[in-house]
XYZ file of C-alpha atoms in Angstrom:
580
model
C 44.211 -12.186 123.676
C 46.913 -14.820 123.196
C 47.021 -16.871 120.028
C 49.772 -19.292 119.027
C 51.555 -18.713 115.725
C 51.481 -21.778 113.458
C 51.267 -20.003 110.104
C 54.971 -20.411 109.438
C 54.516 -24.197 109.320
C 52.657 -23.923 105.975
C 54.833 -21.997 103.486
C 53.083 -20.109 100.723
C 53.205 -21.598 97.222
C 54.160 -18.238 95.746
C 56.600 -16.218 97.827
C 59.741 -14.147 97.643
C 61.798 -17.156 98.770
C 60.228 -19.597 96.294
C 60.801 -17.185 93.409
C 64.548 -17.228 93.980
C 66.684 -19.352 91.649
C 67.209 -22.844 93.091
C 70.871 -22.165 93.868
C 70.073 -18.994 95.825
C 67.126 -20.622 97.609
C 69.323 -23.472 98.845
C 71.925 -20.939 99.928
C 69.246 -19.077 101.911
C 68.188 -22.307 103.642
C 71.781 -23.084 104.638
C 72.588 -19.536 105.772
C 72.324 -18.250 109.335
C 68.673 -17.411 108.623
C 67.759 -21.044 107.972
C 69.645 -22.206 111.058
C 68.024 -19.494 113.180
C 64.573 -20.538 111.958
C 65.072 -24.256 112.594
C 67.197 -24.200 115.745
C 65.772 -21.182 117.581
C 62.515 -19.843 116.140
C 60.752 -23.197 115.791
C 61.762 -24.226 119.333
C 60.162 -21.226 121.096
C 57.370 -22.326 123.447
C 54.824 -19.551 122.931
C 52.446 -20.962 125.541
C 54.833 -19.846 128.308
C 54.161 -16.211 127.305
C 50.362 -16.523 127.397
C 50.376 -15.077 130.953
C 51.291 -11.671 129.457
C 47.998 -11.360 127.597
C 44.350 -10.982 128.528
C 42.063 -14.010 128.597
C 39.131 -11.879 127.442
C 38.183 -12.323 123.785
C 39.894 -9.460 121.981
C 42.289 -8.672 119.173
C 44.948 -11.416 118.913
C 48.550 -10.716 119.773
C 51.435 -10.237 117.390
C 53.163 -13.682 117.294
C 55.288 -14.168 120.387
C 57.926 -16.208 118.575
C 58.386 -13.297 116.150
C 58.864 -10.809 119.009
C 61.294 -13.105 120.856
C 63.167 -13.728 117.619
C 63.471 -9.988 117.009
C 64.949 -9.515 120.472
C 67.568 -12.174 119.745
C 68.445 -10.618 116.361
C 68.696 -7.124 117.801
C 71.221 -8.203 120.426
C 73.047 -10.640 118.159
C 73.697 -8.066 115.445
C 73.949 -4.992 117.693
C 71.092 -3.214 115.856
C 69.192 -0.221 117.131
C 65.402 -0.559 117.226
C 65.140 1.423 113.992
C 67.679 -0.802 112.240
C 65.893 -3.870 113.583
C 62.525 -2.723 112.248
C 63.920 -1.838 108.830
C 65.590 -5.227 108.514
C 62.357 -6.902 109.598
C 60.424 -5.053 106.883
C 62.857 -5.368 103.959
C 65.566 -7.974 104.688
C 64.616 -11.339 103.173
C 67.033 -13.272 105.410
C 65.582 -11.724 108.575
C 62.041 -12.462 107.459
C 62.989 -16.038 106.524
C 64.564 -16.474 109.965
C 61.235 -15.399 111.535
C 59.072 -17.728 109.474
C 57.876 -15.234 106.824
C 58.532 -16.005 103.173
C 56.545 -13.063 101.795
C 57.472 -9.425 102.389
C 53.870 -8.330 102.951
C 53.116 -10.722 105.834
C 53.295 -9.992 109.564
C 53.094 -6.210 109.485
C 53.011 -4.413 112.856
C 54.177 -1.122 114.320
C 57.457 -0.990 116.219
C 55.717 0.189 119.385
C 54.306 -3.363 119.677
C 57.848 -4.485 120.481
C 58.068 -1.799 123.195
C 54.792 -2.996 124.726
C 56.079 -6.571 124.713
C 59.226 -5.544 126.597
C 57.129 -3.618 129.094
C 54.973 -6.712 129.716
C 58.065 -8.843 130.259
C 59.500 -6.313 132.703
C 56.264 -5.951 134.665
C 55.804 -9.714 134.937
C 59.398 -10.080 136.148
C 58.844 -7.386 138.774
C 55.600 -8.988 139.989
C 56.475 -12.696 139.813
C 60.259 -12.680 139.867
C 60.375 -14.718 136.629
C 62.212 -13.648 133.492
C 60.264 -15.357 130.696
C 63.009 -14.619 128.175
C 65.537 -16.446 130.362
C 63.155 -19.406 130.693
C 62.719 -19.486 126.908
C 66.503 -19.425 126.382
C 67.010 -22.351 128.761
C 64.152 -24.340 127.196
C 65.511 -23.771 123.676
C 69.090 -24.563 124.684
C 68.028 -27.776 126.421
C 66.262 -28.869 123.237
C 69.348 -28.055 121.153
C 71.526 -30.056 123.533
C 69.320 -33.125 123.239
C 68.915 -32.894 119.465
C 72.608 -32.279 118.746
C 73.792 -34.757 121.404
C 75.961 -32.275 123.305
C 77.524 -33.703 126.472
C 76.883 -31.414 129.450
C 78.583 -33.184 132.350
C 81.620 -30.892 132.117
C 81.097 -27.135 131.892
C 83.086 -23.933 132.400
C 82.142 -20.522 133.730
C 83.494 -16.983 133.516
C 82.287 -13.475 134.319
C 82.788 -10.159 132.542
C 82.061 -6.525 133.220
C 79.308 -4.887 131.179
C 77.881 -1.374 131.350
C 74.415 0.001 130.733
C 73.720 3.137 128.734
C 74.657 5.640 131.432
C 76.966 8.652 131.587
C 80.039 8.398 133.788
C 79.282 11.152 136.308
C 81.032 12.500 139.398
C 79.403 12.734 142.826
C 78.634 16.423 142.406
C 77.165 15.920 138.948
C 74.833 13.189 140.226
C 73.695 15.397 143.097
C 72.940 18.318 140.775
C 71.083 16.032 138.351
C 68.995 14.595 141.199
C 68.063 18.107 142.367
C 67.026 19.076 138.828
C 64.843 15.965 138.511
C 63.009 16.883 141.724
C 62.409 20.406 140.459
C 60.685 18.939 137.379
C 58.070 17.010 139.409
C 56.938 19.995 141.513
C 53.624 21.669 140.855
C 53.636 25.262 139.670
C 53.040 26.740 143.124
C 55.959 24.852 144.679
C 58.263 25.748 141.791
C 57.534 29.441 142.363
C 57.915 29.104 146.152
C 61.268 27.276 145.916
C 62.621 29.097 142.832
C 65.408 30.762 144.815
C 66.489 27.449 146.364
C 66.701 25.719 142.976
C 68.182 28.683 141.098
C 71.934 27.817 141.499
C 71.365 24.295 140.113
C 68.790 24.758 137.319
C 70.412 27.493 135.230
C 72.513 24.971 133.271
C 72.985 21.246 132.824
C 74.600 19.176 135.586
C 77.645 18.573 133.387
C 78.245 22.281 132.782
C 77.751 23.050 136.483
C 80.419 20.500 137.431
C 82.780 21.678 134.690
C 83.081 25.094 136.332
C 84.156 23.597 139.686
C 87.968 23.499 139.911
C 90.127 21.872 142.591
C 89.425 19.688 145.588
C 88.728 22.588 147.977
C 86.184 24.097 145.579
C 84.578 20.662 145.147
C 84.185 20.200 148.918
C 82.619 23.639 149.206
C 80.043 22.870 146.522
C 79.309 19.462 148.046
C 78.666 21.130 151.395
C 76.301 23.709 149.852
C 74.294 21.264 147.768
C 74.070 18.888 150.729
C 72.453 21.599 152.828
C 70.101 22.423 149.941
C 69.044 18.772 149.564
C 68.514 18.424 153.310
C 66.186 21.424 153.230
C 64.282 20.122 150.199
C 63.797 16.662 151.665
C 62.248 18.076 154.812
C 60.079 20.552 152.914
C 58.751 18.190 150.211
C 58.370 14.926 152.138
C 54.671 15.244 152.930
C 53.642 15.950 149.331
C 56.208 14.111 147.172
C 57.556 11.187 149.238
C 55.940 8.657 146.874
C 57.559 10.168 143.757
C 60.519 8.318 142.233
C 62.596 11.511 141.841
C 62.164 12.319 145.543
C 63.191 8.788 146.559
C 66.300 8.999 144.363
C 67.247 12.317 145.977
C 66.696 10.800 149.427
C 68.899 7.833 148.590
C 71.762 9.838 147.093
C 71.727 12.186 150.083
C 72.026 9.278 152.536
C 74.870 7.736 150.531
C 76.934 10.931 150.267
C 76.450 12.828 153.549
C 76.729 12.358 157.295
C 74.044 14.096 159.361
C 75.580 14.829 162.762
C 74.705 16.971 165.759
C 77.449 19.373 164.773
C 75.997 19.691 161.255
C 76.128 18.209 157.796
C 79.369 16.665 156.470
C 80.092 15.188 153.018
C 81.445 11.650 153.171
C 85.000 10.967 152.098
C 85.462 8.860 148.998
C 86.595 5.821 150.979
C 83.400 6.006 153.065
C 81.122 5.550 150.048
C 80.192 1.917 149.304
C 80.324 0.224 145.914
C 76.535 -0.029 145.888
C 76.022 3.735 145.871
C 74.023 5.349 143.064
C 75.949 5.575 139.785
C 73.219 7.136 137.632
C 69.820 8.696 138.232
C 68.613 6.731 135.181
C 69.905 3.327 136.309
C 69.315 2.743 139.994
C 70.755 -0.804 140.033
C 74.183 -0.164 138.517
C 77.090 -0.412 140.965
C 80.799 0.423 141.141
C 83.741 -1.973 141.155
C 87.500 -1.801 140.963
C 89.116 -4.859 139.348
C 92.873 -4.712 139.160
C 93.691 -1.200 138.017
C 90.431 -0.689 136.088
C 87.243 0.886 137.394
C 83.766 -0.191 136.229
C 80.245 1.120 136.599
C 77.388 -1.196 135.742
C 76.884 -4.955 135.933
C 78.600 -8.312 135.750
C 77.543 -10.974 133.250
C 78.285 -14.576 134.162
C 78.360 -17.130 131.316
C 78.336 -20.925 131.528
C 78.975 -23.245 128.585
C 79.694 -26.898 127.926
C 83.363 -27.882 127.540
C 83.518 -31.666 127.208
C 86.568 -32.313 124.964
C 84.633 -34.981 123.042
C 81.977 -32.482 121.941
C 82.211 -31.216 118.388
C 79.917 -28.360 119.429
C 79.873 -26.344 122.666
C 76.778 -24.355 123.695
C 76.139 -21.612 126.245
C 73.820 -23.093 128.869
C 73.219 -20.214 131.280
C 73.488 -16.421 131.434
C 73.381 -14.440 134.686
C 73.498 -10.676 135.200
C 73.974 -8.992 138.567
C 75.300 -5.698 139.965
C 79.042 -5.761 139.430
C 79.822 -5.788 143.164
C 78.391 -9.326 143.450
C 81.150 -11.895 144.013
C 81.761 -14.669 141.479
C 81.349 -17.198 144.277
C 77.759 -16.032 144.790
C 76.996 -16.293 141.069
C 78.265 -19.878 141.008
C 76.156 -20.744 144.051
C 73.027 -19.336 142.404
C 73.630 -21.161 139.106
C 74.494 -24.625 140.448
C 70.985 -25.940 141.307
C 69.588 -24.893 137.919
C 72.520 -26.322 135.946
C 72.497 -29.595 137.820
C 68.767 -30.076 137.316
C 68.722 -29.105 133.627
C 72.013 -30.475 132.351
C 73.241 -33.086 134.836
C 76.356 -31.046 135.631
C 79.202 -33.069 137.179
C 82.327 -30.924 136.806
C 82.590 -27.134 136.776
C 85.839 -25.475 135.654
C 86.442 -21.863 136.725
C 89.206 -19.427 137.579
C 90.268 -18.584 141.110
C 87.533 -15.995 141.727
C 84.781 -18.564 142.154
C 86.040 -20.045 145.406
C 84.330 -18.796 148.558
C 81.888 -19.562 151.336
C 78.799 -19.213 149.112
C 80.078 -21.611 146.453
C 81.448 -24.024 149.081
C 77.981 -24.307 150.641
C 76.283 -24.764 147.271
C 78.794 -27.427 146.185
C 78.272 -29.258 149.467
C 74.516 -29.294 148.857
C 74.990 -30.367 145.231
C 77.318 -33.198 146.410
C 77.894 -34.756 142.971
C 79.345 -31.563 141.425
C 83.135 -31.068 141.496
C 84.656 -27.596 141.219
C 88.025 -27.400 139.471
C 89.758 -24.021 139.669
C 92.663 -23.088 137.411
C 93.969 -20.719 140.090
C 93.399 -20.116 143.783
C 92.405 -16.779 145.264
C 94.502 -15.437 148.129
C 98.090 -15.609 149.346
C 100.318 -18.516 148.383
C 101.174 -21.108 151.001
C 104.614 -21.337 152.590
C 106.630 -23.892 150.571
C 108.747 -24.679 153.644
C 105.790 -25.828 155.745
C 102.843 -28.125 155.209
C 99.542 -26.424 154.462
C 96.163 -27.833 155.393
C 95.726 -29.023 151.790
C 98.630 -31.467 152.316
C 96.470 -33.417 154.802
C 93.796 -35.899 153.698
C 90.286 -35.688 155.140
C 87.277 -37.941 155.437
C 83.890 -36.175 155.599
C 80.385 -37.038 156.769
C 77.140 -36.500 154.817
C 77.023 -32.833 155.869
C 80.541 -32.197 154.606
C 82.131 -31.904 158.039
C 85.596 -33.443 158.550
C 85.577 -36.661 160.576
C 89.138 -37.980 160.288
C 92.446 -36.551 159.150
C 95.574 -38.249 157.752
C 98.900 -36.403 157.872
C 101.553 -36.613 155.109
C 103.427 -39.192 157.220
C 100.350 -41.457 157.246
C 99.048 -41.028 160.807
C 95.205 -40.976 160.891
C 93.373 -39.325 163.810
C 89.765 -38.228 164.463
C 88.681 -34.617 163.966
C 86.546 -33.074 166.711
C 84.852 -29.671 167.097
C 87.021 -27.039 168.766
C 86.294 -25.576 172.167
C 84.986 -22.317 170.722
C 84.888 -22.492 166.930
C 86.406 -24.577 164.160
C 87.960 -28.044 164.385
C 90.921 -29.745 166.012
C 92.947 -32.932 165.586
C 95.432 -34.397 168.112
C 98.318 -36.634 167.067
C 100.251 -39.334 168.963
C 103.370 -37.652 170.470
C 105.404 -40.865 170.203
C 104.958 -40.899 166.421
C 105.258 -37.145 165.912
C 108.443 -36.850 167.993
C 110.302 -39.111 165.576
C 108.632 -37.870 162.377
C 111.198 -36.452 159.905
C 108.771 -33.697 158.868
C 108.414 -32.603 162.486
C 112.170 -32.700 163.074
C 112.973 -30.445 160.113
C 110.172 -27.977 160.997
C 108.039 -28.908 157.998
C 104.955 -29.925 159.989
C 102.581 -27.322 161.424
C 101.414 -29.394 164.441
C 102.741 -28.436 167.871
C 102.648 -30.141 171.317
C 100.611 -28.437 174.059
C 101.778 -27.473 177.549
C 99.329 -29.649 179.481
C 98.640 -32.185 176.734
C 101.689 -33.851 175.118
C 99.708 -34.677 171.972
C 100.499 -32.597 168.899
C 97.599 -30.279 168.036
C 96.309 -29.035 164.689
C 93.455 -26.502 164.668
C 91.588 -25.003 161.702
C 88.311 -23.284 160.873
C 85.621 -24.477 158.481
C 86.630 -21.734 156.051
C 90.249 -22.930 156.106
C 89.054 -26.489 155.588
C 86.990 -25.540 152.502
C 89.907 -23.541 151.090
C 92.208 -26.526 151.591
C 89.766 -28.765 149.730
C 89.681 -26.339 146.788
C 93.475 -26.112 146.755
C 93.757 -29.906 146.750
C 91.383 -30.161 143.776
C 93.350 -27.430 141.995
C 96.615 -29.326 142.448
C 95.080 -32.587 141.264
C 93.795 -31.060 137.988
C 96.320 -28.292 137.457
C 97.744 -29.844 134.313
C 94.610 -31.037 132.490
C 91.948 -28.339 132.942
C 93.673 -25.020 132.342
C 93.213 -25.097 128.570
C 89.593 -26.167 128.905
C 88.782 -23.051 130.931
C 90.725 -20.648 128.732
C 88.387 -21.075 125.750
C 85.509 -19.476 127.669
C 87.216 -16.110 127.085
C 86.274 -16.397 123.411
C 82.668 -17.016 124.425
C 82.667 -13.863 126.514
C 83.944 -11.905 123.536
C 81.288 -13.428 121.241
C 78.470 -12.318 123.531
C 79.892 -8.809 124.086
C 81.058 -8.236 120.506
C 77.800 -6.613 119.245
C 78.120 -3.960 121.967
C 81.050 -1.534 121.484
C 83.315 -1.346 124.557
C 80.952 -3.702 126.400
C 78.324 -0.984 126.782
C 74.738 -2.083 126.162
C 72.177 0.360 124.694
C 69.738 -0.208 127.582
C 69.451 0.584 131.284
C 68.431 -1.388 134.338
C 69.322 -4.918 135.384
C 66.307 -6.559 133.743
C 66.875 -5.029 130.298
C 70.628 -5.678 130.509
C 69.854 -9.309 131.398
C 67.499 -9.669 128.442
C 70.098 -8.232 126.036
C 72.832 -10.540 127.331
C 70.559 -13.596 127.064
C 69.488 -12.663 123.541
C 73.104 -12.204 122.445
C 74.017 -15.608 123.920
C 71.098 -17.223 122.057
C 72.338 -15.802 118.735
C 75.882 -16.934 119.568
C 74.578 -20.484 119.998
C 72.816 -20.289 116.624
C 76.034 -19.181 114.925
C 77.916 -22.058 116.519
C 75.291 -24.559 115.393
C 75.441 -23.184 111.848
C 79.250 -23.574 111.717
C 78.949 -27.070 113.151
C 76.343 -28.138 110.582
C 78.354 -26.662 107.702
C 81.501 -28.465 108.850
C 79.533 -31.688 109.224
C 78.097 -31.371 105.697
C 81.528 -30.691 104.232
C 82.994 -33.671 106.061
C 80.238 -35.951 104.717
C 80.847 -34.718 101.179
C 84.596 -35.327 101.545
C 83.897 -38.866 102.773
C 81.641 -39.571 99.799
C 84.286 -38.267 97.388
C 86.921 -40.437 99.060
C 84.714 -43.535 98.846
C 83.727 -42.729 95.268
C 79.965 -42.896 95.779
C 78.216 -42.297 92.407
C 75.334 -40.274 93.874
C 77.631 -37.699 95.451
C 77.236 -34.310 93.652
C 81.005 -33.833 93.594
C 81.565 -37.282 92.119
C 78.837 -36.629 89.551
C 80.609 -33.446 88.528
C 83.922 -35.255 88.262
C 82.332 -38.065 86.229
C 80.679 -35.530 83.938
C 84.017 -33.814 83.425
C 85.750 -37.062 82.489
C 82.868 -37.956 80.138
C 83.423 -34.627 78.436
C 87.166 -35.297 78.091
C 86.485 -38.794 76.762
C 84.075 -37.478 74.120
C 86.611 -34.891 72.997
C 89.375 -37.508 72.901
C 87.308 -39.840 70.708
C 86.460 -36.970 68.373
C 90.129 -36.001 68.185
C 91.165 -39.583 67.425
C 88.541 -39.797 64.650
C 89.783 -36.556 63.147
C 93.361 -37.826 63.282
C 92.492 -41.038 61.429
C 90.580 -39.124 58.754
C 93.562 -36.797 58.244
C 95.955 -39.706 57.895
C 93.766 -41.314 55.228
C 93.550 -38.061 53.240
C 97.319 -37.531 53.252
C 97.876 -41.235 52.426
C 95.792 -40.818 49.300
């Protein structure tokens, strides 16, 4: 049964925090724990999590804001569950951050946290809603309003992250999948198929693969295990088709082998897609090559504010997807949410975010401008005009209606005969145009029509628009985007080598969101500390008497004055004695 936690709003008269000396108590309030409590813990809307609990009168739940806070602290500090629980039990700062000022309050077993994660995962699978993500966005929106953070200009970047999986070869994955199937069989089937499984169950999958040497030997083993899997799938389908281990074996077989009339053939490496199975424990992880590096896992996409007038920048959205998802798709998915929540007007990204998906989303958003600090694809020919050198007018749907060439001639744009668009220019003007005479212009006269023709596709038109925006802002937005790299590092820092201690897209998403939430808290703490120091400096400069620093200075000078008077009195008395 769900019950809201309001106990933290009434601190105990006698507590571990209140028993601290005043100086230490104030230090605790100003530490990260106090900021976490005020800026994150107190903003959690527990009512949103009521759907996870029964409506029947029963034992009340462990406070939701405590469980959500623990998830944020675990990711933010990179703790294991055991370290998290020990800090919750004995660390005064952690308990203060979660609204407890006495060590004996709020006791629960660590498995309660596991049950809470399981409820979140099940609800996400059933409803398609990640309640932790909703909580992060609700809390961040409240922080933005309270701290007056401008959100019209934001930046975005993606990074590769990995789940807690072993980097395995094709053969190792196949052997592991066979072993998993053997474990789910009943005793009778294990005895009946003992000879079939024998070559692959005598040792671990890693040791089996270690003994295979050379490409020829590898192909031979792939051929043999493929035939074994084919036999097992046919034999066990009627009894075990609903089992997860069987479905994994079926999937990995389809991804790695061709079944032809002439027989079974292992696929070549170039025939295997990036979405193929990377681990039998993480079915959603994918493969990607970026530059010269190879990654297995997911991509995290982070968005944060970047208005130069802001004294504080906050992460506004976190997305996690299989790492073969294009950045353009991630931008397209994030735009509606960001525009609705934050009033986004300008998005600054690198060159990877341009594409058909983002072009369509930007067209629908209308008021959002994408500024890229680089452009994906080949560079244009400097000796000839590109489509981005022409000016376009568009209709409400984003289709080009008129076109103006660099020489200033404006003509209508019409749909092409098959696909794309075309524009025809006056031959009398083009024939005398200096750009046409020196071969700089890309328009050409037609055989039957003397008008100069320019044709282009919708994709080329969108690319030209992105390139034009890039040129217009090339000098003033590059530095704004670069700072997002530090944000990426802040979120990934608790996880060594960017490898999270969880598996599956949902758990990886939750960990990334929780780490981003803690990053925001740290930024707010630094901002508040800097603001307090600035106010104190101003008071000292103005000489305000109530300022603690000025009081200390005044007290010091009073002390010096007292000593000076005493010294002068002693001097006069000495002079009188010697005069006598």
